[in-house]
PDB file of C-alpha atoms and ligand atoms in Angstrom:
ATOM      1  CA  UNK A   1      54.964  61.158  82.829  1.00  0.00           C
ATOM      2  CA  UNK A   2      56.707  63.146  85.614  1.00  0.00           C
ATOM      3  CA  UNK A   3      54.767  63.839  88.801  1.00  0.00           C
ATOM      4  CA  UNK A   4      54.520  67.295  90.355  1.00  0.00           C
ATOM      5  CA  UNK A   5      57.353  68.098  92.777  1.00  0.00           C
ATOM      6  CA  UNK A   6      55.901  70.766  95.043  1.00  0.00           C
ATOM      7  CA  UNK A   7      59.215  71.123  96.866  1.00  0.00           C
ATOM      8  CA  UNK A   8      60.885  72.090  93.569  1.00  0.00           C
ATOM      9  CA  UNK A   9      60.720  75.606  92.064  1.00  0.00           C
ATOM     10  CA  UNK A  10      56.898  75.464  91.784  1.00  0.00           C
ATOM     11  CA  UNK A  11      56.231  76.608  95.366  1.00  0.00           C
ATOM     12  CA  UNK A  12      57.936  79.939  94.667  1.00  0.00           C
ATOM     13  CA  UNK A  13      55.505  80.894  91.878  1.00  0.00           C
ATOM     14  CA  UNK A  14      52.454  78.910  93.003  1.00  0.00           C
ATOM     15  CA  UNK A  15      50.618  81.697  94.820  1.00  0.00           C
ATOM     16  CA  UNK A  16      51.058  84.083  91.873  1.00  0.00           C
ATOM     17  CA  UNK A  17      50.406  81.412  89.238  1.00  0.00           C
ATOM     18  CA  UNK A  18      47.193  80.216  90.892  1.00  0.00           C
ATOM     19  CA  UNK A  19      45.918  83.510  92.327  1.00  0.00           C
ATOM     20  CA  UNK A  20      42.157  84.001  92.541  1.00  0.00           C
ATOM     21  CA  UNK A  21      40.169  87.233  92.371  1.00  0.00           C
ATOM     22  CA  UNK A  22      37.680  88.392  95.014  1.00  0.00           C
ATOM     23  CA  UNK A  23      34.689  87.350  92.837  1.00  0.00           C
ATOM     24  CA  UNK A  24      36.097  83.850  92.521  1.00  0.00           C
ATOM     25  CA  UNK A  25      36.680  83.531  96.281  1.00  0.00           C
ATOM     26  CA  UNK A  26      33.112  84.738  96.857  1.00  0.00           C
ATOM     27  CA  UNK A  27      31.746  82.102  94.456  1.00  0.00           C
ATOM     28  CA  UNK A  28      33.735  79.365  96.233  1.00  0.00           C
ATOM     29  CA  UNK A  29      32.673  80.520  99.712  1.00  0.00           C
ATOM     30  CA  UNK A  30      29.066  80.424  98.554  1.00  0.00           C
ATOM     31  CA  UNK A  31      29.425  76.962  96.980  1.00  0.00           C
ATOM     32  CA  UNK A  32      31.156  75.504 100.047  1.00  0.00           C
ATOM     33  CA  UNK A  33      28.666  77.126 102.424  1.00  0.00           C
ATOM     34  CA  UNK A  34      25.704  75.568 100.588  1.00  0.00           C
ATOM     35  CA  UNK A  35      26.940  72.075 101.485  1.00  0.00           C
ATOM     36  CA  UNK A  36      28.192  72.622 105.035  1.00  0.00           C
ATOM     37  CA  UNK A  37      26.253  72.299 108.312  1.00  0.00           C
ATOM     38  CA  UNK A  38      24.442  75.568 109.073  1.00  0.00           C
ATOM     39  CA  UNK A  39      25.888  76.371 112.516  1.00  0.00           C
ATOM     40  CA  UNK A  40      28.975  78.586 112.977  1.00  0.00           C
ATOM     41  CA  UNK A  41      31.795  78.371 113.819  1.00  0.00           C
ATOM     42  CA  UNK A  42      32.792  75.136 112.103  1.00  0.00           C
ATOM     43  CA  UNK A  43      36.153  73.432 112.554  1.00  0.00           C
ATOM     44  CA  UNK A  44      37.728  72.997 109.122  1.00  0.00           C
ATOM     45  CA  UNK A  45      40.506  70.953 107.569  1.00  0.00           C
ATOM     46  CA  UNK A  46      42.147  72.219 104.380  1.00  0.00           C
ATOM     47  CA  UNK A  47      43.869  69.001 103.284  1.00  0.00           C
ATOM     48  CA  UNK A  48      46.701  69.566 100.807  1.00  0.00           C
ATOM     49  CA  UNK A  49      46.521  73.255 101.704  1.00  0.00           C
ATOM     50  CA  UNK A  50      49.512  74.175  99.529  1.00  0.00           C
ATOM     51  CA  UNK A  51      50.456  77.823  99.881  1.00  0.00           C
ATOM     52  CA  UNK A  52      47.273  78.516 101.854  1.00  0.00           C
ATOM     53  CA  UNK A  53      45.250  79.736  98.890  1.00  0.00           C
ATOM     54  CA  UNK A  54      41.954  78.808 100.598  1.00  0.00           C
ATOM     55  CA  UNK A  55      42.707  78.460 104.325  1.00  0.00           C
ATOM     56  CA  UNK A  56      42.273  82.146 105.351  1.00  0.00           C
ATOM     57  CA  UNK A  57      39.088  82.463 103.299  1.00  0.00           C
ATOM     58  CA  UNK A  58      37.697  79.322 104.968  1.00  0.00           C
ATOM     59  CA  UNK A  59      38.551  80.741 108.393  1.00  0.00           C
ATOM     60  CA  UNK A  60      36.852  84.060 107.572  1.00  0.00           C
ATOM     61  CA  UNK A  61      33.754  82.324 106.230  1.00  0.00           C
ATOM     62  CA  UNK A  62      33.249  79.356 108.547  1.00  0.00           C
ATOM     63  CA  UNK A  63      35.618  79.255 111.559  1.00  0.00           C
ATOM     64  CA  UNK A  64      39.068  77.971 112.575  1.00  0.00           C
ATOM     65  CA  UNK A  65      41.036  75.971 110.010  1.00  0.00           C
ATOM     66  CA  UNK A  66      43.930  73.535 110.083  1.00  0.00           C
ATOM     67  CA  UNK A  67      45.887  73.342 106.839  1.00  0.00           C
ATOM     68  CA  UNK A  68      47.670  70.009 106.403  1.00  0.00           C
ATOM     69  CA  UNK A  69      50.342  69.921 103.720  1.00  0.00           C
ATOM     70  CA  UNK A  70      53.158  67.429 102.984  1.00  0.00           C
ATOM     71  CA  UNK A  71      55.437  69.761 101.007  1.00  0.00           C
ATOM     72  CA  UNK A  72      57.722  71.825 103.240  1.00  0.00           C
ATOM     73  CA  UNK A  73      58.179  74.451 100.525  1.00  0.00           C
ATOM     74  CA  UNK A  74      54.443  74.917 100.022  1.00  0.00           C
ATOM     75  CA  UNK A  75      53.707  74.883 103.769  1.00  0.00           C
ATOM     76  CA  UNK A  76      56.413  77.389 104.639  1.00  0.00           C
ATOM     77  CA  UNK A  77      55.180  79.697 101.893  1.00  0.00           C
ATOM     78  CA  UNK A  78      51.690  79.453 103.426  1.00  0.00           C
ATOM     79  CA  UNK A  79      53.042  80.261 106.885  1.00  0.00           C
ATOM     80  CA  UNK A  80      54.863  83.306 105.529  1.00  0.00           C
ATOM     81  CA  UNK A  81      52.318  84.679 103.094  1.00  0.00           C
ATOM     82  CA  UNK A  82      48.860  83.680 104.304  1.00  0.00           C
ATOM     83  CA  UNK A  83      49.132  84.045 108.080  1.00  0.00           C
ATOM     84  CA  UNK A  84      45.744  84.308 109.815  1.00  0.00           C
ATOM     85  CA  UNK A  85      44.920  84.131 113.521  1.00  0.00           C
ATOM     86  CA  UNK A  86      42.422  81.301 112.973  1.00  0.00           C
ATOM     87  CA  UNK A  87      44.613  79.199 110.691  1.00  0.00           C
ATOM     88  CA  UNK A  88      47.463  76.861 111.615  1.00  0.00           C
ATOM     89  CA  UNK A  89      49.445  74.753 109.196  1.00  0.00           C
ATOM     90  CA  UNK A  90      50.720  71.277 110.040  1.00  0.00           C
ATOM     91  CA  UNK A  91      52.946  68.813 108.186  1.00  0.00           C
ATOM     92  CA  UNK A  92      51.035  65.691 107.163  1.00  0.00           C
ATOM     93  CA  UNK A  93      49.201  64.087 104.287  1.00  0.00           C
ATOM     94  CA  UNK A  94      45.851  62.545 103.426  1.00  0.00           C
ATOM     95  CA  UNK A  95      47.315  59.157 104.300  1.00  0.00           C
ATOM     96  CA  UNK A  96      48.387  60.416 107.757  1.00  0.00           C
ATOM     97  CA  UNK A  97      46.317  63.315 109.018  1.00  0.00           C
ATOM     98  CA  UNK A  98      47.795  64.704 112.248  1.00  0.00           C
ATOM     99  CA  UNK A  99      44.422  65.201 113.963  1.00  0.00           C
ATOM    100  CA  UNK A 100      42.365  63.343 116.567  1.00  0.00           C
ATOM    101  CA  UNK A 101      39.314  61.288 115.584  1.00  0.00           C
ATOM    102  CA  UNK A 102      36.175  63.396 114.907  1.00  0.00           C
ATOM    103  CA  UNK A 103      38.152  66.654 115.033  1.00  0.00           C
ATOM    104  CA  UNK A 104      36.542  68.587 112.167  1.00  0.00           C
ATOM    105  CA  UNK A 105      33.161  69.469 110.673  1.00  0.00           C
ATOM    106  CA  UNK A 106      34.440  69.504 107.102  1.00  0.00           C
ATOM    107  CA  UNK A 107      37.450  68.675 104.990  1.00  0.00           C
ATOM    108  CA  UNK A 108      38.307  70.591 101.813  1.00  0.00           C
ATOM    109  CA  UNK A 109      40.416  68.798  99.209  1.00  0.00           C
ATOM    110  CA  UNK A 110      41.007  71.428  96.562  1.00  0.00           C
ATOM    111  CA  UNK A 111      42.846  69.968  93.567  1.00  0.00           C
ATOM    112  CA  UNK A 112      44.837  67.775  95.936  1.00  0.00           C
ATOM    113  CA  UNK A 113      43.144  64.352  95.795  1.00  0.00           C
ATOM    114  CA  UNK A 114      44.706  63.371  92.433  1.00  0.00           C
ATOM    115  CA  UNK A 115      48.144  63.695  94.070  1.00  0.00           C
ATOM    116  CA  UNK A 116      47.281  61.205  96.813  1.00  0.00           C
ATOM    117  CA  UNK A 117      48.798  57.791  96.094  1.00  0.00           C
ATOM    118  CA  UNK A 118      47.353  55.898  99.089  1.00  0.00           C
ATOM    119  CA  UNK A 119      43.734  56.639  98.261  1.00  0.00           C
ATOM    120  CA  UNK A 120      42.024  53.954 100.388  1.00  0.00           C
ATOM    121  CA  UNK A 121      44.089  54.974 103.389  1.00  0.00           C
ATOM    122  CA  UNK A 122      43.489  58.672 102.644  1.00  0.00           C
ATOM    123  CA  UNK A 123      39.722  58.161 102.410  1.00  0.00           C
ATOM    124  CA  UNK A 124      39.743  56.219 105.708  1.00  0.00           C
ATOM    125  CA  UNK A 125      41.727  59.015 107.360  1.00  0.00           C
ATOM    126  CA  UNK A 126      39.289  61.662 106.117  1.00  0.00           C
ATOM    127  CA  UNK A 127      36.347  59.599 107.437  1.00  0.00           C
ATOM    128  CA  UNK A 128      38.175  59.201 110.759  1.00  0.00           C
ATOM    129  CA  UNK A 129      38.771  62.924 111.368  1.00  0.00           C
ATOM    130  CA  UNK A 130      35.289  64.039 110.257  1.00  0.00           C
ATOM    131  CA  UNK A 131      32.610  64.353 112.918  1.00  0.00           C
ATOM    132  CA  UNK A 132      29.289  62.547 112.336  1.00  0.00           C
ATOM    133  CA  UNK A 133      27.389  64.790 109.918  1.00  0.00           C
ATOM    134  CA  UNK A 134      30.715  66.203 108.687  1.00  0.00           C
ATOM    135  CA  UNK A 135      31.289  66.976 105.013  1.00  0.00           C
ATOM    136  CA  UNK A 136      34.020  66.297 102.461  1.00  0.00           C
ATOM    137  CA  UNK A 137      34.273  68.948  99.731  1.00  0.00           C
ATOM    138  CA  UNK A 138      36.413  67.437  96.986  1.00  0.00           C
ATOM    139  CA  UNK A 139      37.133  69.904  94.190  1.00  0.00           C
ATOM    140  CA  UNK A 140      38.601  67.656  91.521  1.00  0.00           C
ATOM    141  CA  UNK A 141      38.509  66.787  87.874  1.00  0.00           C
ATOM    142  CA  UNK A 142      37.242  63.390  86.700  1.00  0.00           C
ATOM    143  CA  UNK A 143      38.696  61.610  83.692  1.00  0.00           C
ATOM    144  CA  UNK A 144      35.226  60.956  82.229  1.00  0.00           C
ATOM    145  CA  UNK A 145      34.068  64.567  82.688  1.00  0.00           C
ATOM    146  CA  UNK A 146      37.037  66.659  81.563  1.00  0.00           C
ATOM    147  CA  UNK A 147      36.282  70.288  80.662  1.00  0.00           C
ATOM    148  CA  UNK A 148      37.215  71.691  77.241  1.00  0.00           C
ATOM    149  CA  UNK A 149      39.590  74.452  78.381  1.00  0.00           C
ATOM    150  CA  UNK A 150      40.093  77.251  75.829  1.00  0.00           C
ATOM    151  CA  UNK A 151      43.819  77.575  76.539  1.00  0.00           C
ATOM    152  CA  UNK A 152      44.650  73.862  76.747  1.00  0.00           C
ATOM    153  CA  UNK A 153      43.817  73.293  73.059  1.00  0.00           C
ATOM    154  CA  UNK A 154      47.089  75.054  72.148  1.00  0.00           C
ATOM    155  CA  UNK A 155      49.285  72.495  73.946  1.00  0.00           C
ATOM    156  CA  UNK A 156      50.170  69.338  71.973  1.00  0.00           C
ATOM    157  CA  UNK A 157      48.467  66.359  73.697  1.00  0.00           C
ATOM    158  CA  UNK A 158      47.356  68.787  76.446  1.00  0.00           C
ATOM    159  CA  UNK A 159      43.915  67.225  76.887  1.00  0.00           C
ATOM    160  CA  UNK A 160      45.427  63.731  77.188  1.00  0.00           C
ATOM    161  CA  UNK A 161      48.039  64.838  79.729  1.00  0.00           C
ATOM    162  CA  UNK A 162      45.306  66.566  81.721  1.00  0.00           C
ATOM    163  CA  UNK A 163      42.884  63.603  81.717  1.00  0.00           C
ATOM    164  CA  UNK A 164      45.665  61.128  82.606  1.00  0.00           C
ATOM    165  CA  UNK A 165      45.996  62.738  86.051  1.00  0.00           C
ATOM    166  CA  UNK A 166      42.434  61.905  87.056  1.00  0.00           C
ATOM    167  CA  UNK A 167      40.156  58.905  87.582  1.00  0.00           C
ATOM    168  CA  UNK A 168      36.487  58.421  86.651  1.00  0.00           C
ATOM    169  CA  UNK A 169      33.904  59.905  89.016  1.00  0.00           C
ATOM    170  CA  UNK A 170      32.415  56.484  89.887  1.00  0.00           C
ATOM    171  CA  UNK A 171      35.840  55.232  91.014  1.00  0.00           C
ATOM    172  CA  UNK A 172      36.339  58.207  93.334  1.00  0.00           C
ATOM    173  CA  UNK A 173      32.845  57.801  94.809  1.00  0.00           C
ATOM    174  CA  UNK A 174      33.581  54.120  95.384  1.00  0.00           C
ATOM    175  CA  UNK A 175      36.833  54.885  97.240  1.00  0.00           C
ATOM    176  CA  UNK A 176      35.158  57.341  99.626  1.00  0.00           C
ATOM    177  CA  UNK A 177      32.064  55.131  99.996  1.00  0.00           C
ATOM    178  CA  UNK A 178      34.257  52.198 101.037  1.00  0.00           C
ATOM    179  CA  UNK A 179      35.487  54.426 103.895  1.00  0.00           C
ATOM    180  CA  UNK A 180      31.888  55.013 105.028  1.00  0.00           C
ATOM    181  CA  UNK A 181      31.115  58.355 103.387  1.00  0.00           C
ATOM    182  CA  UNK A 182      27.875  58.941 101.493  1.00  0.00           C
ATOM    183  CA  UNK A 183      27.671  60.950  98.241  1.00  0.00           C
ATOM    184  CA  UNK A 184      25.621  64.132  97.929  1.00  0.00           C
ATOM    185  CA  UNK A 185      23.011  63.375  95.250  1.00  0.00           C
ATOM    186  CA  UNK A 186      24.536  64.336  91.893  1.00  0.00           C
ATOM    187  CA  UNK A 187      27.863  65.919  91.134  1.00  0.00           C
ATOM    188  CA  UNK A 188      27.966  69.569  92.223  1.00  0.00           C
ATOM    189  CA  UNK A 189      28.766  72.128  89.524  1.00  0.00           C
ATOM    190  CA  UNK A 190      30.071  75.481  90.681  1.00  0.00           C
ATOM    191  CA  UNK A 191      29.451  78.308  88.225  1.00  0.00           C
ATOM    192  CA  UNK A 192      32.579  80.463  88.271  1.00  0.00           C
ATOM    193  CA  UNK A 193      32.234  84.067  87.125  1.00  0.00           C
ATOM    194  CA  UNK A 194      34.540  85.221  84.347  1.00  0.00           C
ATOM    195  CA  UNK A 195      36.821  87.343  86.534  1.00  0.00           C
ATOM    196  CA  UNK A 196      39.903  87.560  84.302  1.00  0.00           C
ATOM    197  CA  UNK A 197      40.993  88.496  80.803  1.00  0.00           C
ATOM    198  CA  UNK A 198      42.868  86.172  78.456  1.00  0.00           C
ATOM    199  CA  UNK A 199      45.983  88.290  79.008  1.00  0.00           C
ATOM    200  CA  UNK A 200      45.814  87.818  82.786  1.00  0.00           C
ATOM    201  CA  UNK A 201      45.310  84.068  82.482  1.00  0.00           C
ATOM    202  CA  UNK A 202      48.220  83.822  80.041  1.00  0.00           C
ATOM    203  CA  UNK A 203      50.558  85.587  82.489  1.00  0.00           C
ATOM    204  CA  UNK A 204      49.628  83.009  85.149  1.00  0.00           C
ATOM    205  CA  UNK A 205      49.860  79.992  82.845  1.00  0.00           C
ATOM    206  CA  UNK A 206      53.350  80.866  81.652  1.00  0.00           C
ATOM    207  CA  UNK A 207      54.566  80.470  85.289  1.00  0.00           C
ATOM    208  CA  UNK A 208      53.884  76.731  84.774  1.00  0.00           C
ATOM    209  CA  UNK A 209      52.379  76.098  88.202  1.00  0.00           C
ATOM    210  CA  UNK A 210      49.562  73.865  86.877  1.00  0.00           C
ATOM    211  CA  UNK A 211      50.318  70.141  87.190  1.00  0.00           C
ATOM    212  CA  UNK A 212      49.128  69.584  83.614  1.00  0.00           C
ATOM    213  CA  UNK A 213      51.781  71.964  82.320  1.00  0.00           C
ATOM    214  CA  UNK A 214      54.449  70.546  84.655  1.00  0.00           C
ATOM    215  CA  UNK A 215      53.775  66.994  83.473  1.00  0.00           C
ATOM    216  CA  UNK A 216      54.052  67.629  79.721  1.00  0.00           C
ATOM    217  CA  UNK A 217      57.430  67.525  77.936  1.00  0.00           C
ATOM    218  CA  UNK A 218      59.276  70.890  77.948  1.00  0.00           C
ATOM    219  CA  UNK A 219      59.056  71.118  74.146  1.00  0.00           C
ATOM    220  CA  UNK A 220      55.249  70.737  74.239  1.00  0.00           C
ATOM    221  CA  UNK A 221      55.004  73.362  76.981  1.00  0.00           C
ATOM    222  CA  UNK A 222      57.070  75.818  74.927  1.00  0.00           C
ATOM    223  CA  UNK A 223      55.090  75.116  71.742  1.00  0.00           C
ATOM    224  CA  UNK A 224      51.794  75.580  73.577  1.00  0.00           C
ATOM    225  CA  UNK A 225      52.859  78.814  75.242  1.00  0.00           C
ATOM    226  CA  UNK A 226      53.986  80.245  71.868  1.00  0.00           C
ATOM    227  CA  UNK A 227      50.677  79.305  70.201  1.00  0.00           C
ATOM    228  CA  UNK A 228      48.670  80.620  73.131  1.00  0.00           C
ATOM    229  CA  UNK A 229      50.616  83.877  73.116  1.00  0.00           C
ATOM    230  CA  UNK A 230      49.647  84.409  69.473  1.00  0.00           C
ATOM    231  CA  UNK A 231      45.934  84.059  70.381  1.00  0.00           C
ATOM    232  CA  UNK A 232      46.294  86.258  73.440  1.00  0.00           C
ATOM    233  CA  UNK A 233      48.083  88.973  71.438  1.00  0.00           C
ATOM    234  CA  UNK A 234      44.870  89.370  69.438  1.00  0.00           C
ATOM    235  CA  UNK A 235      42.508  89.124  72.425  1.00  0.00           C
ATOM    236  CA  UNK A 236      44.461  90.285  75.467  1.00  0.00           C
ATOM    237  CA  UNK A 237      41.546  92.166  77.074  1.00  0.00           C
ATOM    238  CA  UNK A 238      38.821  89.690  76.197  1.00  0.00           C
ATOM    239  CA  UNK A 239      37.238  88.098  79.294  1.00  0.00           C
ATOM    240  CA  UNK A 240      37.801  84.336  79.561  1.00  0.00           C
ATOM    241  CA  UNK A 241      34.694  82.119  79.274  1.00  0.00           C
ATOM    242  CA  UNK A 242      32.750  81.354  82.449  1.00  0.00           C
ATOM    243  CA  UNK A 243      33.539  77.937  83.852  1.00  0.00           C
ATOM    244  CA  UNK A 244      31.284  75.237  85.271  1.00  0.00           C
ATOM    245  CA  UNK A 245      33.529  73.497  87.799  1.00  0.00           C
ATOM    246  CA  UNK A 246      33.031  70.008  89.231  1.00  0.00           C
ATOM    247  CA  UNK A 247      33.042  69.282  92.970  1.00  0.00           C
ATOM    248  CA  UNK A 248      32.269  65.953  94.620  1.00  0.00           C
ATOM    249  CA  UNK A 249      30.554  66.297  98.000  1.00  0.00           C
ATOM    250  CA  UNK A 250      30.381  63.371 100.438  1.00  0.00           C
ATOM    251  CA  UNK A 251      29.257  63.289 104.058  1.00  0.00           C
ATOM    252  CA  UNK A 252      29.790  61.152 107.126  1.00  0.00           C
ATOM    253  CA  UNK A 253      26.459  59.747 108.296  1.00  0.00           C
ATOM    254  CA  UNK A 254      25.250  61.013 111.654  1.00  0.00           C
ATOM    255  CA  UNK A 255      23.840  57.885 113.300  1.00  0.00           C
ATOM    256  CA  UNK A 256      22.329  59.978 116.101  1.00  0.00           C
ATOM    257  CA  UNK A 257      20.131  61.751 113.564  1.00  0.00           C
ATOM    258  CA  UNK A 258      18.337  58.506 112.561  1.00  0.00           C
TER     259      UNK A 258
HETATM  260  C1  LIG B   1      47.503  71.742  93.102  1.00  0.00           C
HETATM  261  S1  LIG B   1      48.093  71.896  94.752  1.00  0.00           S
HETATM  262  C2  LIG B   1      46.626  72.527  95.554  1.00  0.00           C
HETATM  263  C3  LIG B   1      46.950  73.319  96.795  1.00  0.00           C
HETATM  264  C4  LIG B   1      45.762  74.037  97.405  1.00  0.00           C
HETATM  265  N1  LIG B   1      44.726  73.111  97.814  1.00  0.00           N
HETATM  266  C5  LIG B   1      45.209  75.031  96.409  1.00  0.00           C
HETATM  267  O1  LIG B   1      44.121  74.831  95.880  1.00  0.00           O
HETATM  268  O2  LIG B   1      45.904  76.015  96.152  1.00  0.00           O
HETATM  269  C6  LIG B   1      48.150  70.233  95.329  1.00  0.00           C
HETATM  270  C7  LIG B   1      48.674  70.101  96.752  1.00  0.00           C
HETATM  271  O3  LIG B   1      48.457  68.752  97.196  1.00  0.00           O
HETATM  272  C8  LIG B   1      49.554  68.413  98.014  1.00  0.00           C
HETATM  273  N2  LIG B   1      49.657  66.953  98.137  1.00  0.00           N
HETATM  274  C9  LIG B   1      50.418  66.089  97.428  1.00  0.00           C
HETATM  275  N3  LIG B   1      50.300  64.847  97.914  1.00  0.00           N
HETATM  276  C10 LIG B   1      49.433  64.918  98.957  1.00  0.00           C
HETATM  277  C11 LIG B   1      48.925  63.961  99.896  1.00  0.00           C
HETATM  278  N4  LIG B   1      49.271  62.667  99.812  1.00  0.00           N
HETATM  279  N5  LIG B   1      48.103  64.390 100.867  1.00  0.00           N
HETATM  280  C12 LIG B   1      47.739  65.695 100.940  1.00  0.00           C
HETATM  281  N6  LIG B   1      48.194  66.644 100.069  1.00  0.00           N
HETATM  282  C13 LIG B   1      49.032  66.260  99.101  1.00  0.00           C
HETATM  283  C14 LIG B   1      50.734  69.030  97.278  1.00  0.00           C
HETATM  284  O4  LIG B   1      51.896  69.102  98.083  1.00  0.00           O
HETATM  285  C15 LIG B   1      50.161  70.374  96.870  1.00  0.00           C
HETATM  286  O5  LIG B   1      50.389  71.356  97.836  1.00  0.00           O
END
């Protein structure tokens, strides 16, 4: 199965292919805010920041943000298209975060953790740069909790390709726990409003910026897009179903608080 090459053509279409609406940003800001320390400003790390889809919103909501991103194409797109006075983007990766110890109050990993190959090292780095009491917000899928996505059913073996990118929740908790982080009780579920129509989602999906679509054979992608187009032709203006989205939250114990 091919991996996702973010320095290939994907970075050109990523921002358009993965665009979010204002209602969706508001729902994410609310969900993040519920798990972060209450004081403001907070220093934030957007790890695997990509084209900067979340960094400016994090800066507006919580305080200054550093976006760390290994792909030059993705990072340069972020610098060009999502400039913000309280955001700076740095080259780096989860395995080598270019920040001092205890530099940030939270770290957001938004659909980036499954790309990290050195997970033990990445978890240790995240624990290192978090302050005591700091929080890891890990928006990810888990292979034992995969959602039944209305559009994915049209792609041959789509569900298998999707699940193969992820690991079970218990394994991810174990990796972060081994680095000294403590899980928030229970997996967080973020209720996303239905902000788009099937037609809008189809136009984004056909740009093939989702890793699941990148990793399937070209023939399966084409077959799925054709089948999906037939459904969307009938229901172009129908709102997509609401989604209940998984997010793992872990925190770095604050010894001083005990
Ligand atoms: C699906 S994109 C998500 C980007 C952004 N967080 C968002 O939600 O739009 C995954 C990102 O993870 C980055 N990535 C890949 N390997 C990584 C690593 N080892 N450490 C940090 N980020 C990594 C990729 O370059 C890519 O920009």
